[in-house]
PDB file of C-alpha atoms in Angstrom:
ATOM      1  CA  MET A   1       1.392 -25.354   9.410  1.00 52.00           C
ATOM      2  CA  PRO A   2      -0.301 -27.597   6.771  1.00 52.00           C
ATOM      3  CA  SER A   3       1.647 -27.967   3.544  1.00 56.00           C
ATOM      4  CA  THR A   4      -1.171 -27.758   0.990  1.00 66.00           C
ATOM      5  CA  ILE A   5      -1.538 -24.967  -1.563  1.00 69.00           C
ATOM      6  CA  GLN A   6      -4.985 -23.969  -2.800  1.00 79.00           C
ATOM      7  CA  PRO A   7      -4.862 -24.514  -6.590  1.00 71.00           C
ATOM      8  CA  ASP A   8      -6.881 -21.421  -7.491  1.00 93.00           C
ATOM      9  CA  ILE A   9      -4.540 -19.156  -5.547  1.00 96.00           C
ATOM     10  CA  ALA A  10      -1.476 -20.683  -7.190  1.00 96.00           C
ATOM     11  CA  ALA A  11      -2.971 -20.303 -10.675  1.00 96.00           C
ATOM     12  CA  ASN A  12      -4.219 -16.786 -10.001  1.00 97.00           C
ATOM     13  CA  LEU A  13      -0.861 -15.697  -8.637  1.00 98.00           C
ATOM     14  CA  ALA A  14       0.917 -17.095 -11.694  1.00 98.00           C
ATOM     15  CA  GLN A  15      -1.400 -15.028 -13.899  1.00 98.00           C
ATOM     16  CA  VAL A  16      -0.825 -11.896 -11.809  1.00 98.00           C
ATOM     17  CA  GLU A  17       2.935 -12.388 -12.038  1.00 98.00           C
ATOM     18  CA  LEU A  18       2.641 -12.752 -15.812  1.00 98.00           C
ATOM     19  CA  ARG A  19       0.694  -9.504 -16.033  1.00 98.00           C
ATOM     20  CA  ILE A  20       3.193  -7.696 -13.805  1.00 99.00           C
ATOM     21  CA  GLY A  21       6.053  -8.960 -15.953  1.00 98.00           C
ATOM     22  CA  GLU A  22       4.359  -7.813 -19.150  1.00 98.00           C
ATOM     23  CA  ALA A  23       3.640  -4.370 -17.688  1.00 98.00           C
ATOM     24  CA  CYS A  24       7.270  -4.066 -16.586  1.00 99.00           C
ATOM     25  CA  ALA A  25       8.432  -5.015 -20.083  1.00 98.00           C
ATOM     26  CA  ARG A  26       6.227  -2.351 -21.666  1.00 98.00           C
ATOM     27  CA  ALA A  27       7.571   0.259 -19.240  1.00 98.00           C
ATOM     28  CA  GLY A  28      11.214  -0.811 -19.519  1.00 98.00           C
ATOM     29  CA  ARG A  29      11.321  -1.727 -15.847  1.00 98.00           C
ATOM     30  CA  ARG A  30      12.598  -4.719 -13.863  1.00 98.00           C
ATOM     31  CA  ARG A  31      10.265  -7.036 -11.978  1.00 98.00           C
ATOM     32  CA  ASP A  32      12.274  -6.527  -8.785  1.00 98.00           C
ATOM     33  CA  GLU A  33      11.272  -2.851  -8.775  1.00 98.00           C
ATOM     34  CA  ILE A  34       7.712  -3.863  -7.875  1.00 99.00           C
ATOM     35  CA  THR A  35       6.493  -5.088  -4.480  1.00 99.00           C
ATOM     36  CA  LEU A  36       3.327  -7.153  -4.750  1.00 99.00           C
ATOM     37  CA  VAL A  37       1.187  -6.623  -1.650  1.00 99.00           C
ATOM     38  CA  ALA A  38      -1.514  -9.302  -1.431  1.00 99.00           C
ATOM     39  CA  VAL A  39      -4.566  -7.631   0.089  1.00 98.00           C
ATOM     40  CA  THR A  40      -6.159 -10.038   2.543  1.00 97.00           C
ATOM     41  CA  LYS A  41      -9.300  -8.195   3.614  1.00 95.00           C
ATOM     42  CA  MET A  42     -12.017 -10.786   4.350  1.00 93.00           C
ATOM     43  CA  ARG A  43      -9.594 -13.637   3.596  1.00 95.00           C
ATOM     44  CA  SER A  44      -9.132 -16.574   5.928  1.00 95.00           C
ATOM     45  CA  ALA A  45      -5.881 -17.429   7.652  1.00 96.00           C
ATOM     46  CA  GLU A  46      -5.708 -20.592   5.531  1.00 95.00           C
ATOM     47  CA  GLN A  47      -5.980 -18.587   2.305  1.00 96.00           C
ATOM     48  CA  ILE A  48      -3.136 -16.394   3.513  1.00 97.00           C
ATOM     49  CA  ARG A  49      -1.057 -19.441   4.419  1.00 97.00           C
ATOM     50  CA  SER A  50      -1.639 -20.821   0.932  1.00 97.00           C
ATOM     51  CA  ALA A  51      -0.506 -17.546  -0.649  1.00 97.00           C
ATOM     52  CA  TYR A  52       2.554 -17.596   1.599  1.00 98.00           C
ATOM     53  CA  ARG A  53       3.409 -21.118   0.406  1.00 97.00           C
ATOM     54  CA  CYS A  54       3.190 -19.799  -3.158  1.00 96.00           C
ATOM     55  CA  GLY A  55       5.982 -17.362  -2.300  1.00 97.00           C
ATOM     56  CA  LEU A  56       4.169 -14.197  -1.268  1.00 98.00           C
ATOM     57  CA  ARG A  57       5.763 -12.331   1.629  1.00 99.00           C
ATOM     58  CA  HIS A  58       3.857  -9.029   1.658  1.00 99.00           C
ATOM     59  CA  PHE A  59       0.273  -8.946   2.916  1.00 99.00           C
ATOM     60  CA  GLY A  60      -2.044  -5.965   3.288  1.00 98.00           C
ATOM     61  CA  GLU A  61      -4.880  -5.620   5.759  1.00 98.00           C
ATOM     62  CA  ASN A  62      -7.624  -3.048   5.361  1.00 96.00           C
ATOM     63  CA  ARG A  63      -9.193  -3.037   8.821  1.00 97.00           C
ATOM     64  CA  ILE A  64      -7.383  -3.006  12.135  1.00 97.00           C
ATOM     65  CA  GLU A  65      -9.997  -5.128  13.902  1.00 97.00           C
ATOM     66  CA  GLU A  66      -9.688  -7.887  11.317  1.00 97.00           C
ATOM     67  CA  ALA A  67      -5.897  -7.709  11.316  1.00 97.00           C
ATOM     68  CA  GLU A  68      -5.791  -8.139  15.072  1.00 97.00           C
ATOM     69  CA  THR A  69      -7.663 -11.446  14.763  1.00 96.00           C
ATOM     70  CA  LYS A  70      -5.327 -12.895  12.112  1.00 96.00           C
ATOM     71  CA  VAL A  71      -1.868 -11.367  12.141  1.00 96.00           C
ATOM     72  CA  PRO A  72      -0.525 -12.549  15.539  1.00 96.00           C
ATOM     73  CA  GLU A  73      -1.139 -16.230  14.741  1.00 96.00           C
ATOM     74  CA  LEU A  74       0.248 -15.875  11.222  1.00 97.00           C
ATOM     75  CA  ARG A  75       3.362 -14.110  12.502  1.00 97.00           C
ATOM     76  CA  THR A  76       3.999 -17.202  14.606  1.00 97.00           C
ATOM     77  CA  ASP A  77       3.358 -19.506  11.645  1.00 97.00           C
ATOM     78  CA  PHE A  78       5.749 -17.513   9.453  1.00 98.00           C
ATOM     79  CA  ALA A  79       8.431 -16.957  12.095  1.00 97.00           C
ATOM     80  CA  ASP A  80      11.169 -18.797  10.186  1.00 97.00           C
ATOM     81  CA  ASP A  81      10.719 -16.552   7.128  1.00 98.00           C
ATOM     82  CA  PRO A  82       8.709 -13.551   8.298  1.00 98.00           C
ATOM     83  CA  ALA A  83       6.131 -11.826   6.152  1.00 98.00           C
ATOM     84  CA  THR A  84       5.745  -8.049   6.025  1.00 99.00           C
ATOM     85  CA  TRP A  85       2.346  -6.772   7.132  1.00 99.00           C
ATOM     86  CA  HIS A  86       1.007  -3.629   5.484  1.00 99.00           C
ATOM     87  CA  MET A  87      -1.914  -1.507   6.665  1.00 98.00           C
ATOM     88  CA  VAL A  88      -3.524  -0.307   3.434  1.00 98.00           C
ATOM     89  CA  GLY A  89      -6.907   0.914   4.700  1.00 97.00           C
ATOM     90  CA  HIS A  90      -7.900   4.163   6.341  1.00 97.00           C
ATOM     91  CA  VAL A  91      -6.542   4.631   9.869  1.00 97.00           C
ATOM     92  CA  GLN A  92      -8.533   6.724  12.319  1.00 96.00           C
ATOM     93  CA  SER A  93      -6.356   8.761  14.661  1.00 95.00           C
ATOM     94  CA  ARG A  94      -7.923   7.083  17.701  1.00 96.00           C
ATOM     95  CA  LYS A  95      -6.719   3.713  16.367  1.00 97.00           C
ATOM     96  CA  ALA A  96      -3.163   4.850  15.664  1.00 98.00           C
ATOM     97  CA  LYS A  97      -1.653   2.875  18.543  1.00 98.00           C
ATOM     98  CA  ARG A  98      -3.265  -0.351  17.362  1.00 98.00           C
ATOM     99  CA  ALA A  99      -2.111   0.250  13.795  1.00 98.00           C
ATOM    100  CA  ALA A 100       1.454   0.912  14.923  1.00 98.00           C
ATOM    101  CA  ALA A 101       1.403  -2.289  16.962  1.00 97.00           C
ATOM    102  CA  PHE A 102       0.446  -4.699  14.178  1.00 94.00           C
ATOM    103  CA  ALA A 103       1.731  -3.080  10.976  1.00 98.00           C
ATOM    104  CA  ASP A 104       5.233  -3.185   9.560  1.00 98.00           C
ATOM    105  CA  VAL A 105       4.285  -0.529   6.987  1.00 99.00           C
ATOM    106  CA  ILE A 106       1.336   1.887   6.966  1.00 99.00           C
ATOM    107  CA  HIS A 107       0.294   3.136   3.517  1.00 99.00           C
ATOM    108  CA  SER A 108      -2.528   5.458   4.518  1.00 97.00           C
ATOM    109  CA  VAL A 109      -1.138   8.319   6.612  1.00 98.00           C
ATOM    110  CA  ASP A 110      -3.468  11.082   5.488  1.00 96.00           C
ATOM    111  CA  SER A 111      -2.886  13.828   8.052  1.00 95.00           C
ATOM    112  CA  LEU A 112      -0.187  15.325  10.211  1.00 95.00           C
ATOM    113  CA  ARG A 113      -2.333  14.604  13.277  1.00 96.00           C
ATOM    114  CA  LEU A 114      -2.280  10.889  12.497  1.00 98.00           C
ATOM    115  CA  ALA A 115       1.441  10.996  11.701  1.00 98.00           C
ATOM    116  CA  ARG A 116       2.236  12.634  15.039  1.00 98.00           C
ATOM    117  CA  ARG A 117       0.263  10.009  16.926  1.00 98.00           C
ATOM    118  CA  LEU A 118       1.966   7.186  15.051  1.00 98.00           C
ATOM    119  CA  ASP A 119       5.335   8.785  15.789  1.00 98.00           C
ATOM    120  CA  ARG A 120       4.525   8.947  19.503  1.00 98.00           C
ATOM    121  CA  PHE A 121       3.379   5.342  19.680  1.00 98.00           C
ATOM    122  CA  ALA A 122       6.313   4.117  17.593  1.00 98.00           C
ATOM    123  CA  ALA A 123       8.624   5.815  20.099  1.00 98.00           C
ATOM    124  CA  GLN A 124       6.877   4.009  22.962  1.00 98.00           C
ATOM    125  CA  MET A 125       7.364   0.723  21.101  1.00 97.00           C
ATOM    126  CA  ALA A 126      11.042   1.504  20.454  1.00 97.00           C
ATOM    127  CA  LYS A 127      10.604   1.144  16.707  1.00 97.00           C
ATOM    128  CA  ARG A 128      10.930   3.241  13.578  1.00 98.00           C
ATOM    129  CA  LEU A 129       7.745   2.781  11.595  1.00 98.00           C
ATOM    130  CA  PRO A 130       7.808   2.919   7.780  1.00 99.00           C
ATOM    131  CA  ILE A 131       4.879   4.856   6.323  1.00 98.00           C
ATOM    132  CA  LEU A 132       3.568   6.259   3.082  1.00 98.00           C
ATOM    133  CA  VAL A 133       1.751   9.571   2.941  1.00 98.00           C
ATOM    134  CA  GLU A 134      -1.668   9.288   1.319  1.00 98.00           C
ATOM    135  CA  VAL A 135      -2.334  11.896  -1.352  1.00 97.00           C
ATOM    136  CA  ASN A 136      -5.605  12.713  -3.099  1.00 94.00           C
ATOM    137  CA  VAL A 137      -4.636  13.477  -6.687  1.00 91.00           C
ATOM    138  CA  SER A 138      -8.047  12.822  -8.253  1.00 87.00           C
ATOM    139  CA  GLY A 139      -9.964  15.578  -6.499  1.00 84.00           C
ATOM    140  CA  GLU A 140     -12.698  13.166  -5.433  1.00 85.00           C
ATOM    141  CA  ALA A 141     -14.347  14.271  -2.205  1.00 83.00           C
ATOM    142  CA  SER A 142     -14.781  10.632  -1.181  1.00 83.00           C
ATOM    143  CA  LYS A 143     -11.034   9.976  -1.179  1.00 88.00           C
ATOM    144  CA  TYR A 144      -8.771  10.453   1.831  1.00 92.00           C
ATOM    145  CA  GLY A 145      -5.372  12.087   1.604  1.00 92.00           C
ATOM    146  CA  TYR A 146      -3.600  15.392   1.229  1.00 93.00           C
ATOM    147  CA  PRO A 147      -5.031  17.368  -1.717  1.00 91.00           C
ATOM    148  CA  ALA A 148      -2.492  17.609  -4.548  1.00 89.00           C
ATOM    149  CA  TRP A 149      -4.425  17.668  -7.802  1.00 88.00           C
ATOM    150  CA  ASP A 150      -3.421  21.089  -9.159  1.00 88.00           C
ATOM    151  CA  PRO A 151      -0.506  23.539  -8.768  1.00 88.00           C
ATOM    152  CA  THR A 152      -2.106  25.325  -5.799  1.00 91.00           C
ATOM    153  CA  THR A 153      -2.876  22.222  -3.749  1.00 90.00           C
ATOM    154  CA  LEU A 154       0.451  20.656  -4.721  1.00 88.00           C
ATOM    155  CA  ALA A 155       2.370  23.690  -3.453  1.00 88.00           C
ATOM    156  CA  ALA A 156       0.441  23.563  -0.183  1.00 89.00           C
ATOM    157  CA  PHE A 157       1.186  19.856   0.221  1.00 91.00           C
ATOM    158  CA  VAL A 158       4.913  20.320  -0.404  1.00 88.00           C
ATOM    159  CA  SER A 159       4.946  23.001   2.286  1.00 87.00           C
ATOM    160  CA  GLN A 160       3.073  20.809   4.786  1.00 88.00           C
ATOM    161  CA  ALA A 161       5.219  17.775   4.002  1.00 90.00           C
ATOM    162  CA  ARG A 162       8.171  19.442   5.696  1.00 89.00           C
ATOM    163  CA  GLU A 163       6.420  18.841   9.019  1.00 92.00           C
ATOM    164  CA  PHE A 164       7.173  15.126   8.670  1.00 93.00           C
ATOM    165  CA  GLU A 165      10.907  15.794   9.067  1.00 87.00           C
ATOM    166  CA  ALA A 166      10.453  16.278  12.825  1.00 91.00           C
ATOM    167  CA  LEU A 167       8.849  12.846  13.291  1.00 97.00           C
ATOM    168  CA  ILE A 168      11.990  10.844  13.899  1.00 97.00           C
ATOM    169  CA  HIS A 169      10.244   7.576  14.720  1.00 98.00           C
ATOM    170  CA  LEU A 170       8.613   7.463  11.294  1.00 98.00           C
ATOM    171  CA  GLN A 171      10.387   6.559   8.070  1.00 97.00           C
ATOM    172  CA  VAL A 172       8.568   8.107   5.121  1.00 96.00           C
ATOM    173  CA  LEU A 173       8.999   5.776   2.153  1.00 97.00           C
ATOM    174  CA  GLY A 174       6.927   7.734  -0.340  1.00 97.00           C
ATOM    175  CA  LEU A 175       3.327   8.307  -1.390  1.00 98.00           C
ATOM    176  CA  MET A 176       0.097   6.340  -1.783  1.00 98.00           C
ATOM    177  CA  THR A 177      -3.094   7.107  -3.674  1.00 97.00           C
ATOM    178  CA  MET A 178      -6.456   5.534  -4.423  1.00 95.00           C
ATOM    179  CA  ALA A 179      -7.566   5.939  -8.025  1.00 93.00           C
ATOM    180  CA  PRO A 180     -11.247   6.309  -8.926  1.00 90.00           C
ATOM    181  CA  ILE A 181     -13.115   3.102  -9.683  1.00 87.00           C
ATOM    182  CA  VAL A 182     -13.513   3.122 -13.462  1.00 88.00           C
ATOM    183  CA  ALA A 183     -14.541   0.586 -16.094  1.00 88.00           C
ATOM    184  CA  ASP A 184     -11.505   1.340 -18.268  1.00 95.00           C
ATOM    185  CA  PRO A 185      -8.142   1.250 -16.428  1.00 95.00           C
ATOM    186  CA  GLU A 186      -6.795   3.811 -18.899  1.00 96.00           C
ATOM    187  CA  LEU A 187      -9.029   6.351 -17.188  1.00 95.00           C
ATOM    188  CA  ALA A 188      -6.936   5.886 -14.037  1.00 95.00           C
ATOM    189  CA  ARG A 189      -3.674   6.661 -15.834  1.00 97.00           C
ATOM    190  CA  PRO A 190      -3.786  10.446 -15.239  1.00 96.00           C
ATOM    191  CA  VAL A 191      -4.180   9.825 -11.496  1.00 96.00           C
ATOM    192  CA  PHE A 192      -1.131   7.560 -11.366  1.00 97.00           C
ATOM    193  CA  ARG A 193       0.844   9.977 -13.516  1.00 97.00           C
ATOM    194  CA  GLN A 194      -0.078  12.838 -11.201  1.00 95.00           C
ATOM    195  CA  LEU A 195       1.098  10.930  -8.114  1.00 96.00           C
ATOM    196  CA  ALA A 196       4.446  10.318  -9.815  1.00 96.00           C
ATOM    197  CA  SER A 197       4.615  14.044 -10.573  1.00 93.00           C
ATOM    198  CA  VAL A 198       3.945  14.873  -6.920  1.00 94.00           C
ATOM    199  CA  ARG A 199       6.723  12.490  -5.861  1.00 94.00           C
ATOM    200  CA  ASP A 200       9.083  14.058  -8.386  1.00 92.00           C
ATOM    201  CA  ALA A 201       8.205  17.567  -7.187  1.00 89.00           C
ATOM    202  CA  LEU A 202       9.110  16.515  -3.646  1.00 90.00           C
ATOM    203  CA  ARG A 203      12.322  14.764  -4.662  1.00 85.00           C
ATOM    204  CA  ASP A 204      13.522  17.871  -6.484  1.00 84.00           C
ATOM    205  CA  GLN A 205      14.097  19.200  -2.971  1.00 77.00           C
ATOM    206  CA  ALA A 206      16.919  17.506  -1.098  1.00 64.00           C
ATOM    207  CA  SER A 207      14.977  16.940   2.115  1.00 75.00           C
ATOM    208  CA  PHE A 208      12.535  14.629   0.312  1.00 86.00           C
ATOM    209  CA  SER A 209      15.034  12.601  -1.699  1.00 85.00           C
ATOM    210  CA  ALA A 210      14.163   9.407   0.209  1.00 90.00           C
ATOM    211  CA  TRP A 211      10.451   9.630  -0.648  1.00 94.00           C
ATOM    212  CA  SER A 212      10.857   7.237  -3.557  1.00 95.00           C
ATOM    213  CA  GLN A 213       8.035   4.701  -3.256  1.00 98.00           C
ATOM    214  CA  LEU A 214       4.670   4.912  -5.024  1.00 99.00           C
ATOM    215  CA  SER A 215       1.884   2.682  -3.699  1.00 99.00           C
ATOM    216  CA  MET A 216      -0.777   2.716  -6.401  1.00 98.00           C
ATOM    217  CA  GLY A 217      -2.712   0.257  -8.493  1.00 98.00           C
ATOM    218  CA  MET A 218      -5.115  -2.515  -7.552  1.00 97.00           C
ATOM    219  CA  THR A 219      -6.685  -5.533  -9.265  1.00 96.00           C
ATOM    220  CA  ASP A 220      -8.417  -3.594 -12.042  1.00 95.00           C
ATOM    221  CA  ASP A 221      -5.666  -1.122 -12.913  1.00 97.00           C
ATOM    222  CA  PHE A 222      -2.284  -2.300 -11.578  1.00 98.00           C
ATOM    223  CA  GLU A 223      -0.725  -2.713 -15.014  1.00 98.00           C
ATOM    224  CA  VAL A 224      -1.346   0.940 -15.863  1.00 98.00           C
ATOM    225  CA  ALA A 225       0.000   1.904 -12.436  1.00 98.00           C
ATOM    226  CA  ILE A 226       3.220  -0.022 -13.098  1.00 99.00           C
ATOM    227  CA  GLU A 227       3.582   1.701 -16.460  1.00 99.00           C
ATOM    228  CA  GLU A 228       3.317   5.039 -14.625  1.00 98.00           C
ATOM    229  CA  GLY A 229       5.904   4.202 -11.972  1.00 98.00           C
ATOM    230  CA  ALA A 230       4.229   2.210  -9.179  1.00 99.00           C
ATOM    231  CA  THR A 231       6.686   0.471  -6.870  1.00 99.00           C
ATOM    232  CA  MET A 232       3.986  -1.189  -4.723  1.00 99.00           C
ATOM    233  CA  VAL A 233       0.737  -2.630  -6.069  1.00 99.00           C
ATOM    234  CA  ARG A 234      -2.099  -3.724  -3.784  1.00 99.00           C
ATOM    235  CA  ILE A 235      -3.885  -6.738  -5.245  1.00 98.00           C
ATOM    236  CA  GLY A 236      -6.597  -8.843  -3.660  1.00 97.00           C
ATOM    237  CA  ARG A 237      -9.293 -10.220  -5.975  1.00 96.00           C
ATOM    238  CA  ALA A 238      -6.914 -11.177  -8.773  1.00 97.00           C
ATOM    239  CA  ILE A 239      -5.080 -13.462  -6.322  1.00 98.00           C
ATOM    240  CA  PHE A 240      -7.811 -14.741  -4.012  1.00 96.00           C
ATOM    241  CA  GLY A 241     -10.908 -14.451  -6.204  1.00 94.00           C
ATOM    242  CA  PRO A 242     -14.142 -12.593  -5.381  1.00 89.00           C
ATOM    243  CA  ARG A 243     -14.918 -11.938  -1.745  1.00 77.00           C
ATOM    244  CA  PRO A 244     -17.972 -13.531  -0.108  1.00 72.00           C
ATOM    245  CA  HIS A 245     -19.564 -10.068  -0.050  1.00 65.00           C
ATOM    246  CA  GLN A 246     -17.944  -8.135  -2.864  1.00 52.00           C
ATOM    247  CA  GLU A 247     -16.821  -4.661  -1.890  1.00 53.00           C
ATOM    248  CA  GLU A 248     -15.001  -1.838  -3.578  1.00 49.00           C
ATOM    249  CA  ASP A 249     -11.242  -1.844  -4.082  1.00 56.00           C
ATOM    250  CA  PHE A 250      -8.224  -4.099  -4.374  1.00 62.00           C
TER     251      PHE A 250
END
């Protein structure tokens, strides 16, 4: 593996780390409470290698097809100090087996049907697959996830969440959400606060005490997410720069 580091990535990552540290200080939190997942959608293998050389060990792919072209080779490159590969994009149920095969963590489990398929395939692969349950706390029709934006939908979600207890080949780490795309990151704060409230409502019941993680916050709003309790932030553009064809998110 070549030993060069792309200067822009190194400088961008240093700036991201500074911003994470400042957000942690404002929230009275420690930096080691936050996992930085570098989102690598539409990024080359060499860009990912450069980020790895800068110290990053968590990478997030958005599309299974793209991940399958990059991750196997990079796993070999990083074999001496393995990276953790996160699936952060939507997973169709028919692609569950492929997602379970490449991902170390899946953030976007948005239905019991998908969870059951992942559990079955994880069993076939003799693995226990860490996941996060995706929750829609904004009420946007365009967002995936279990509805949980008011007392009625929250109560229904808590009831349905018990179904995950039977899926012994999945390890539920916590919850994930996608905030609306807004010009002012402060406008995303209520969404992040609501996800933390959903997590707390679950953890008040003993069977959900292990659902501690909150995957929320991207390039434009991750500082607010950290202030509201994020334990995983999914950042792409702030590390790698604009994509060749700029798309929504991360």
